């Protein structure tokens, strides 16, 4: 049987991008850093996000029923760390914009999508969220924030 540490080490060799998933709720803005994000379908436009049951942020986003996804650039490592920390004041000290749906997004992200939750499937210790992308925009041309083997990496041309 594959143990958890070996599984993490093996999957750590798979390079991923990093996004912020943010939502405006009745209690204010909430958000979390996610590297389990992918496109699912072009027609209709669907994306998938995986959220841990242990997340203290995900229940608020799930209850909102919609969220924004912001693709982070290589200059966003500190922002990603902030959004990965429990209890951090995530929305002060930087410029934020709002999507048409009212979700906060970093003003300097590489691109964003406004998404509405379509279906949620239990998946081990996570929920697999399929969401329809209603609107979005490419906002910056820069290198992405890349995560590999437990740390941020830079792309080499």
Coordinates of C-alpha atoms in Angstrom, one line a residue:
X1 CA 0.0 0.0 0.0
X2 CA 1.2 3.5 -0.9
X3 CA 1.8 5.6 2.2
X4 CA 0.9 9.2 2.4
X5 CA 4.5 10.6 2.5
X6 CA 5.5 8.6 -0.6
X7 CA 2.3 9.7 -2.4
X8 CA 3.0 13.4 -1.6
X9 CA 6.7 13.0 -2.7
X10 CA 5.7 11.4 -6.0
X11 CA 3.0 14.0 -6.8
X12 CA 5.4 16.8 -5.8
X13 CA 7.3 16.0 -9.0
X14 CA 4.2 17.1 -11.0
X15 CA 4.6 20.8 -11.6
X16 CA 1.5 22.9 -11.0
X17 CA 0.5 26.5 -11.3
X18 CA -1.1 28.4 -8.4
X19 CA -4.3 30.3 -8.3
X20 CA -6.3 32.3 -5.7
X21 CA -9.9 31.3 -5.2
X22 CA -11.8 34.3 -3.7
X23 CA -15.4 35.2 -3.0
X24 CA -17.4 38.0 -1.6
X25 CA -19.6 36.7 1.3
X26 CA -22.0 38.3 3.7
X27 CA -19.2 38.4 6.2
X28 CA -16.7 40.0 3.8
X29 CA -14.1 38.8 1.3
X30 CA -12.6 35.3 1.8
X31 CA -9.9 33.5 -0.2
X32 CA -7.5 30.6 -0.4
X33 CA -4.4 29.6 -2.5
X34 CA -5.0 26.5 -4.6
X35 CA -2.7 24.4 -6.8
X36 CA -5.3 21.7 -7.5
X37 CA -7.0 23.6 -10.3
X38 CA -7.5 22.7 -14.0
X39 CA -9.7 23.3 -17.0
X40 CA -12.3 20.6 -17.6
X41 CA -14.2 21.6 -20.7
X42 CA -14.2 24.3 -23.4
X43 CA -17.9 23.8 -24.3
X44 CA -19.3 24.6 -21.9
X45 CA -16.4 26.4 -20.1
X46 CA -15.8 24.4 -16.9
X47 CA -13.0 24.3 -14.4
X48 CA -12.2 22.1 -11.4
X49 CA -10.9 23.0 -8.0
X50 CA -10.1 20.7 -5.1
X51 CA -10.7 22.0 -1.6
X52 CA -9.7 20.2 1.6
X53 CA -12.4 19.3 4.2
X54 CA -10.0 20.8 6.8
X55 CA -10.0 24.2 5.1
X56 CA -11.5 26.9 7.2
X57 CA -12.1 29.1 4.1
X58 CA -13.8 26.7 1.7
X59 CA -17.1 26.5 3.6
X60 CA -17.7 30.2 3.2
X61 CA -16.8 30.0 -0.6
X62 CA -19.1 27.0 -1.0
X63 CA -21.9 28.8 0.7
X64 CA -21.5 31.8 -1.6
X65 CA -22.1 29.5 -4.6
X66 CA -19.7 31.3 -6.8
X67 CA -16.1 32.5 -6.7
X68 CA -13.3 34.1 -8.7
X69 CA -10.1 32.3 -9.8
X70 CA -7.0 34.5 -10.3
X71 CA -3.9 33.0 -12.0
X72 CA -0.9 34.1 -10.1
X73 CA 2.4 35.3 -11.6
X74 CA 6.0 34.6 -10.4
X75 CA 5.9 37.8 -8.3
X76 CA 3.0 36.5 -6.2
X77 CA 4.9 34.0 -4.0
X78 CA 4.4 36.1 -0.9
X79 CA 0.7 36.6 -1.7
X80 CA 0.3 32.8 -2.1
X81 CA 2.0 32.2 1.2
X82 CA -0.3 34.7 2.9
X83 CA -3.4 33.0 1.5
X84 CA -2.0 29.7 2.6
X85 CA -1.7 30.8 6.2
X86 CA -4.4 30.3 8.8
X87 CA -5.8 33.4 10.4
X88 CA -3.9 35.8 8.2
X89 CA -5.4 39.2 7.3
X90 CA -5.4 38.4 3.6
X91 CA -7.1 41.4 2.0
X92 CA -5.2 44.4 3.5
X93 CA -2.0 46.0 2.2
X94 CA -2.5 45.5 -1.6
X95 CA -4.6 46.7 -4.4
X96 CA -7.8 44.7 -5.2
X97 CA -10.2 44.9 -8.0
X98 CA -13.7 43.4 -8.2
X99 CA -15.1 41.2 -10.9
X100 CA -18.5 42.0 -12.3
X101 CA -19.9 39.4 -9.9
X102 CA -18.3 41.3 -7.0
X103 CA -15.5 38.9 -6.1
X104 CA -12.2 40.4 -5.1
X105 CA -9.2 39.7 -7.3
X106 CA -5.6 41.0 -7.1
X107 CA -5.3 44.0 -9.4
X108 CA -2.0 42.6 -10.8
X109 CA -3.0 38.9 -11.4
X110 CA -2.3 37.3 -14.8
X111 CA -5.9 36.5 -15.5
X112 CA -9.1 35.8 -13.8
X113 CA -12.4 33.9 -14.2
X114 CA -15.8 34.4 -12.5
X115 CA -17.2 30.9 -11.7
X116 CA -20.4 29.5 -10.4
X117 CA -20.4 26.1 -8.6
X118 CA -22.0 23.5 -10.8
X119 CA -21.5 20.3 -8.8
X120 CA -19.4 19.1 -5.8
X121 CA -18.2 15.5 -5.4
X122 CA -16.7 14.0 -2.3
X123 CA -13.1 12.9 -3.1
X124 CA -11.2 11.4 -0.2
X125 CA -10.2 14.2 2.2
X126 CA -11.2 16.9 -0.4
X127 CA -14.2 18.0 -2.3
X128 CA -13.9 18.1 -6.1
X129 CA -15.7 21.2 -7.3
X130 CA -16.8 21.6 -10.9
X131 CA -17.6 25.2 -11.7
X132 CA -18.9 27.0 -14.8
X133 CA -16.8 30.0 -15.9
X134 CA -19.1 32.8 -16.8
X135 CA -16.6 35.6 -17.5
X136 CA -12.9 36.3 -17.4
X137 CA -10.0 38.2 -18.8
X138 CA -6.3 38.0 -19.4
X139 CA -4.9 40.9 -17.5
X140 CA -1.1 40.7 -17.4
X141 CA 1.6 39.1 -19.6
X142 CA 4.2 37.6 -17.1
X143 CA 5.6 34.3 -16.1
X144 CA 3.2 32.1 -13.9
X145 CA 3.8 31.2 -10.3
X146 CA 5.0 27.6 -10.5
X147 CA 5.1 25.0 -7.7
X148 CA 7.3 21.9 -7.9
X149 CA 8.8 19.5 -5.3
X150 CA 7.5 21.6 -2.4
X151 CA 8.6 25.0 -3.4
X152 CA 8.1 27.8 -5.9
X153 CA 10.3 27.6 -9.1
X154 CA 11.0 29.9 -12.0
X155 CA 10.5 29.0 -15.6
X156 CA 13.7 29.1 -17.7
X157 CA 13.5 30.2 -21.3

